[in-house]
Each structure stands twice: as C-alpha cells, then as structure tokens.
mmCIF file of C-alpha atoms in Angstrom:
data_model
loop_
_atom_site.group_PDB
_atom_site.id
_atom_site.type_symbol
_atom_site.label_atom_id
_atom_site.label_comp_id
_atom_site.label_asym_id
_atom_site.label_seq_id
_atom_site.Cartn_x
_atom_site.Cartn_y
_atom_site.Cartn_z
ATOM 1 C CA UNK D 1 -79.310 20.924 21.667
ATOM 2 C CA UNK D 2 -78.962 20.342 25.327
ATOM 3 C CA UNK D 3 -75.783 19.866 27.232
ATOM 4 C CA UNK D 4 -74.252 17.079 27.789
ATOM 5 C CA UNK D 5 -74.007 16.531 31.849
ATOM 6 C CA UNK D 6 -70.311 16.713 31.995
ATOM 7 C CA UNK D 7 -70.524 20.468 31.306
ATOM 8 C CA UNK D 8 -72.918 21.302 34.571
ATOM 9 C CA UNK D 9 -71.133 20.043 37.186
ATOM 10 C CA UNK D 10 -71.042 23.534 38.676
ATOM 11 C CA UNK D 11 -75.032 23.071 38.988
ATOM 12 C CA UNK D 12 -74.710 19.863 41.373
ATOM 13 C CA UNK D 13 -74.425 21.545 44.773
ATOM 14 C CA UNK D 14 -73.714 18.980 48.171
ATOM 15 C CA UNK D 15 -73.905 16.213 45.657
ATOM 16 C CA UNK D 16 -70.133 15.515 44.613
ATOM 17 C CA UNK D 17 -71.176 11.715 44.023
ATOM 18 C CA UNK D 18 -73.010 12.940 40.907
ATOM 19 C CA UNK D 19 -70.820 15.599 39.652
ATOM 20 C CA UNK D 20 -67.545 13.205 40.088
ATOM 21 C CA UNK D 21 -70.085 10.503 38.256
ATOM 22 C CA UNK D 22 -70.542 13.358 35.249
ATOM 23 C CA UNK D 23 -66.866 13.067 34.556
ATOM 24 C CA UNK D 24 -67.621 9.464 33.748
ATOM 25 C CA UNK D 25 -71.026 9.916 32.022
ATOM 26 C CA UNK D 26 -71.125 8.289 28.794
ATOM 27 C CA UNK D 27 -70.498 4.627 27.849
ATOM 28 C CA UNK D 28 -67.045 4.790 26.198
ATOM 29 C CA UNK D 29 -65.071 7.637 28.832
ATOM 30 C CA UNK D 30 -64.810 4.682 31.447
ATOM 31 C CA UNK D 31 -62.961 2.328 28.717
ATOM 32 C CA UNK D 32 -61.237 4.835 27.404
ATOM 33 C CA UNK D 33 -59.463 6.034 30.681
ATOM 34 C CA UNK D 34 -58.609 2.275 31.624
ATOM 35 C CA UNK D 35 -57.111 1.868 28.118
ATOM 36 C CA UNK D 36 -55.075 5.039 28.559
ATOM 37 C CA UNK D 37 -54.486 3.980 32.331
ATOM 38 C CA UNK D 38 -53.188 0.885 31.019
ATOM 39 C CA UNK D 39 -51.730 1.280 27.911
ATOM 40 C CA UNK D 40 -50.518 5.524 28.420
ATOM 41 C CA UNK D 41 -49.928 7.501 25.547
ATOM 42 C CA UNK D 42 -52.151 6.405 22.710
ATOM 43 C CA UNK D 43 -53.066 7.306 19.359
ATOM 44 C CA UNK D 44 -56.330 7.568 17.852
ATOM 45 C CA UNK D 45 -56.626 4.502 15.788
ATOM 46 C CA UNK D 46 -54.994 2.562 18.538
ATOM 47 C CA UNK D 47 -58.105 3.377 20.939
ATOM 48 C CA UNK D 48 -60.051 2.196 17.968
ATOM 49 C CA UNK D 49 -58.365 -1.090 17.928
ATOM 50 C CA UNK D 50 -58.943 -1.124 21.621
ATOM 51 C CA UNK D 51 -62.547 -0.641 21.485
ATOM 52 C CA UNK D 52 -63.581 -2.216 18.526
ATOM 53 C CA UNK D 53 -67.183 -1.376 19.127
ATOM 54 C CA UNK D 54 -67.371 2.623 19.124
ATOM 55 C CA UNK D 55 -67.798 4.417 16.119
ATOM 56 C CA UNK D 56 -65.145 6.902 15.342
ATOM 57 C CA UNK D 57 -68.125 9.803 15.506
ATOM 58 C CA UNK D 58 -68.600 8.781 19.042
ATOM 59 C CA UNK D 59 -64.886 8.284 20.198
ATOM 60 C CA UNK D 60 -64.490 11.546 18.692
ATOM 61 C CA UNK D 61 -67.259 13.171 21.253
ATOM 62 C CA UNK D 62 -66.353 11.225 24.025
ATOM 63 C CA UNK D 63 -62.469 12.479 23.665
ATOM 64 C CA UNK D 64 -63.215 15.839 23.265
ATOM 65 C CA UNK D 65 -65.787 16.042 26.468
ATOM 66 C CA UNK D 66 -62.649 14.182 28.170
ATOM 67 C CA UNK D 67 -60.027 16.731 27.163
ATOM 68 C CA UNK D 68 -62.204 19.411 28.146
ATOM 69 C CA UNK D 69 -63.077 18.364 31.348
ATOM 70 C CA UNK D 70 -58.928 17.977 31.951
ATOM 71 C CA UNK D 71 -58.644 14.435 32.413
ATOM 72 C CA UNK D 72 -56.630 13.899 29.169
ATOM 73 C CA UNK D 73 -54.639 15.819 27.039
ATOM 74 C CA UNK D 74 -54.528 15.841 22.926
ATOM 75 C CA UNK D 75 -51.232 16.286 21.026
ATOM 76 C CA UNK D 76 -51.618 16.955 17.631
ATOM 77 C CA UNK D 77 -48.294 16.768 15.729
ATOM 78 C CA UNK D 78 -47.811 18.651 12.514
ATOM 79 C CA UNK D 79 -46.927 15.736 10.225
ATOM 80 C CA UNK D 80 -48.559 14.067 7.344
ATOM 81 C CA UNK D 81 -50.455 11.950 7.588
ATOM 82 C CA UNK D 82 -51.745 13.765 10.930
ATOM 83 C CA UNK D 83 -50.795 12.101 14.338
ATOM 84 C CA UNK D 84 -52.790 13.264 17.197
ATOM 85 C CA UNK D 85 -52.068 11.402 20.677
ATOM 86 C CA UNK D 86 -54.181 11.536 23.679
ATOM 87 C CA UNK D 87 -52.505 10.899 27.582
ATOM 88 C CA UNK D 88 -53.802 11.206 30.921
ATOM 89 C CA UNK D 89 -53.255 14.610 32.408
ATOM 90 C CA UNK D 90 -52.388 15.080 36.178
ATOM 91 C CA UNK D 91 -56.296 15.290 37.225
ATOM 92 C CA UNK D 92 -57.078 12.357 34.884
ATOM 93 C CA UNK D 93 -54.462 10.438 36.782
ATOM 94 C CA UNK D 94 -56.387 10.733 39.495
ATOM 95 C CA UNK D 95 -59.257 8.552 38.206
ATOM 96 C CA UNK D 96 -56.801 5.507 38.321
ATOM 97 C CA UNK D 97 -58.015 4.472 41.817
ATOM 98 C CA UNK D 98 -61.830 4.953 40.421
ATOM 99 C CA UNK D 99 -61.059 3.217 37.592
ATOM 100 C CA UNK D 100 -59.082 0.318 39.318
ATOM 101 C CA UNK D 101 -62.144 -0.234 41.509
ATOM 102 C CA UNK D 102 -64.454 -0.268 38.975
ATOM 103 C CA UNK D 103 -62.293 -2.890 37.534
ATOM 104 C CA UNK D 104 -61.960 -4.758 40.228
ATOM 105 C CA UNK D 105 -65.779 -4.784 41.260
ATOM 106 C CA UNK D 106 -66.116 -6.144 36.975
ATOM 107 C CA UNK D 107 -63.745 -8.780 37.520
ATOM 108 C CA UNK D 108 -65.454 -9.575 40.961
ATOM 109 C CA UNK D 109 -69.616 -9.339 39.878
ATOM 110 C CA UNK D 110 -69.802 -9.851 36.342
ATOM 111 C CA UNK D 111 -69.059 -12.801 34.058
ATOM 112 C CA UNK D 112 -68.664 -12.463 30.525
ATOM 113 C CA UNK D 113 -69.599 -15.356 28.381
ATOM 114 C CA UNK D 114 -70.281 -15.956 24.499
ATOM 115 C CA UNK D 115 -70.807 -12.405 23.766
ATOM 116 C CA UNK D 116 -73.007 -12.203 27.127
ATOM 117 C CA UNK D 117 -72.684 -10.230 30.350
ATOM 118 C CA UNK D 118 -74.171 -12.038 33.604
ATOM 119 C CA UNK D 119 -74.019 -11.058 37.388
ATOM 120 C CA UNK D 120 -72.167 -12.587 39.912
ATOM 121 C CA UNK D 121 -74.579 -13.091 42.652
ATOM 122 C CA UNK D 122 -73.284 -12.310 46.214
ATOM 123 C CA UNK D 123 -72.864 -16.139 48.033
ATOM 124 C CA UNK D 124 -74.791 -15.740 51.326
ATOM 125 C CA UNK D 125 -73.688 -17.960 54.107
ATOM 126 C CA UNK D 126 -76.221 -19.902 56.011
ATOM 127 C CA UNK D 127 -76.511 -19.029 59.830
ATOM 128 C CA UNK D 128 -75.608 -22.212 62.298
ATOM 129 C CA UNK D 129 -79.510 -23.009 63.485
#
C-alpha cells in the first residue's frame, strides 16, 4: 500500500507550496477544517451531519491523517456510549487564514446551482479605443 502524500512532506525539498498543499490533500480535510474553524469543538456524528456526503470509512481516514499531521486533536471520553471530539490544535489554527481564502476565492469564482458547480468567469474590461 503506498503512502498517502501527507506522510512525505519531509521528501518535498524548496517546494513548501506542495508540502503545505499535502496537509490539505484529500477531498474532505479542506471541509472538515472550515467546519471545525467554524463550528470548534465537534463530535463525530456532528461532522457527519455537516458533510452529508462522506462515508464514515472515509471521514474516519481523513481525521486520523489530520490528527496526525497536528492540525486537530481527538478526545475520546470514557463514557458509554463512546464520545470522541475532534478541535483544532494550535498549528491547525493556523490554517484559518488558508482556509478563509479558499473560502473567499469559492464564494468569489464558483456558483453553485441545482446540485451543480459552475465558474465564475473573470469580467474583463474593454480598453477605451
């Protein structure tokens, strides 16, 4: 099984676009930062309800690459039924301003309509002949 990018950012030398990109690589560790951004201290089934479309396999994968990378932390409490809840760390808080752009560049270029996702195009402006 190979590994998953987020685990060889050592091997990215001069490149710290892509290894601060491997942090985020995956389709659901974007979401689930803004929802913990937004939202803080969440519970499992809560980020489910947030992102109705992940599969709790892949939530699963995606949290765990997150909390070993440092950007979030589990707390799992010893009660029954189990409660485990999952907050920014200090370094993940440091992915608000990434994620705030990224955001903001969403809300800017892309329009989301009926279930489909379209591009903003850039308006040029004529030159004065």
């Amino acid at each position: 099984m190979s590994r998953p990018r987020a685990k060889l950012t050592g091997n990215f030398p001069g490149c710290p676009v892509e290894s601060a990109l491997s942090f985020l690589d995956g389709k659901w560790k974007g979401v689930i930062l803004y929802h913990l951004i937004n939202e803080g201290t969440l519970r499992f089934n809560e980020l489910r309800r947030h992102i109705p479309s992940v599969t709790q396999r892949m939530l699963t994968k995606q949290l765990r690459e997150l909390e070993e990378a440092g950007l979030i932390s589990r707390t799992v409490f010893p009660v029954v039924p189990p409660r485990v809840d999952y907050a920014l760390t200090p370094l993940g808080e440091t992915m608000i301003p990434v994620i705030s752009a990224l955001k903001s560049w969403g809300d800017a270029h892309v329009v989301c309509r009926n279930g489909e996702k379209y591009t903003r195009l850039p308006e040029t402006k004529e030159k004065a002949a």
